[in-house]
Phi, psi and omega in degrees: 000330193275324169302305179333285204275266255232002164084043124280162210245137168291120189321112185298115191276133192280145188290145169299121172252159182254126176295145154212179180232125192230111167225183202296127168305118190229012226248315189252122202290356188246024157234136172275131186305153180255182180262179193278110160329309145285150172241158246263346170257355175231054179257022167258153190264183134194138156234167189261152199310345180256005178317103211284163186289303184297358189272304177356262135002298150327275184317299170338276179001283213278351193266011159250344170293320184304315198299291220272350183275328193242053160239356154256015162262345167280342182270354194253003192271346111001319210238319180266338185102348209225129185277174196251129160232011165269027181272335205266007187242330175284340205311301201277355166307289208277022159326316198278320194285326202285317188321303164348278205289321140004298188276356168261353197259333206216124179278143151228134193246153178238131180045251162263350206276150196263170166241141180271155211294345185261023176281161171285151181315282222280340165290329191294304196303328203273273225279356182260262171334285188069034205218164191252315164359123187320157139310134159231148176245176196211139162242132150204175176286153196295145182254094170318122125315158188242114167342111170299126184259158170154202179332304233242022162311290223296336160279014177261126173052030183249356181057033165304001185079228195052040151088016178173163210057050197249082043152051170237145152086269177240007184065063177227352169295119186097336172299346212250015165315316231261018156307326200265342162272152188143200169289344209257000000 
């Protein structure tokens, strides 16, 4: 009301961040477990409430990238004598690439639920979480379905007919039913 009558613009209120906790998905005994990203004085997080699941996922990414270059630049600074620092010059080249491989490589989940990569922090808390409690998240690498053999081998791309792939459109009708199995 007050921009309308007196032309002012209401004092911008700094966006909300939210705490979580994000650790290694341990719940299924047939994956082998990732290590804990943080150690036990900084596992708690903070971000801001619209921060999507997939920058998570980014983050998870590079901070398993880091664990693992500079346990092999310790094995390699041991052997040579001399630490490894070239790596740190490639970091922002492959950035545009990790993001990628981030969103195929690595899930992040709130309780049992997998998420999907464009939700909001504050969307996880209100329709995921439901809890006044902290948030906790959960990473782990993405679970490959393993490819169903059966009814629908024998019809791809061999033009036996059953009723789809007679050469209308992009020849992919009837095939795209097998989207809907999986993790999601």
């Amino acid at each position: 009301m007050e921009y309308l009558l007196l032309n002012k613009v209401p004092p911008v209120v700094p966006l909300a961040k939210i705490s979580f906790v994000l650790m290694p998905w341990n719940r299924d005994p047939d994956v082998e477990p990732l290590p804990e990203l943080l150690n036990t004085q900084q596992s708690k997080l903070t971000a801001s409430r619209q921060l999507r699941v997939r920058k998570i996922a980014l983050h998870v990414q590079e901070k398993l990238d880091r664990l693992t270059n500079n346990s092999s630049r310790a094995a390699n600074s041991n052997a040579n004598g001399t630490p490894g620092s070239t790596h740190s010059r490639n970091n922002s080249a492959k950035s545009h690439n990790n993001g990628a491989r981030a969103e195929t490589e690595y899930e992040i989940l709130c309780g049992d639920t997998l998420l999907p990569l464009n939700m909001t922090l504050a969307a996880v808390r209100q329709y995921v979480w439901k809890q006044s409690a902290e948030l906790v998240m959960h990473y782990r690498r993405r679970v490959v379905p393993v490819p169903v053999t059966g009814a629908h081998s024998h019809s791809h791309g061999h033009g036996h007919g059953y009723g789809h792939g007679h050469g209308h459109g992009s020849g992919h009708s009837g095939h795209g039913h097998s989207s809907g199995r999986g993790s999601r």
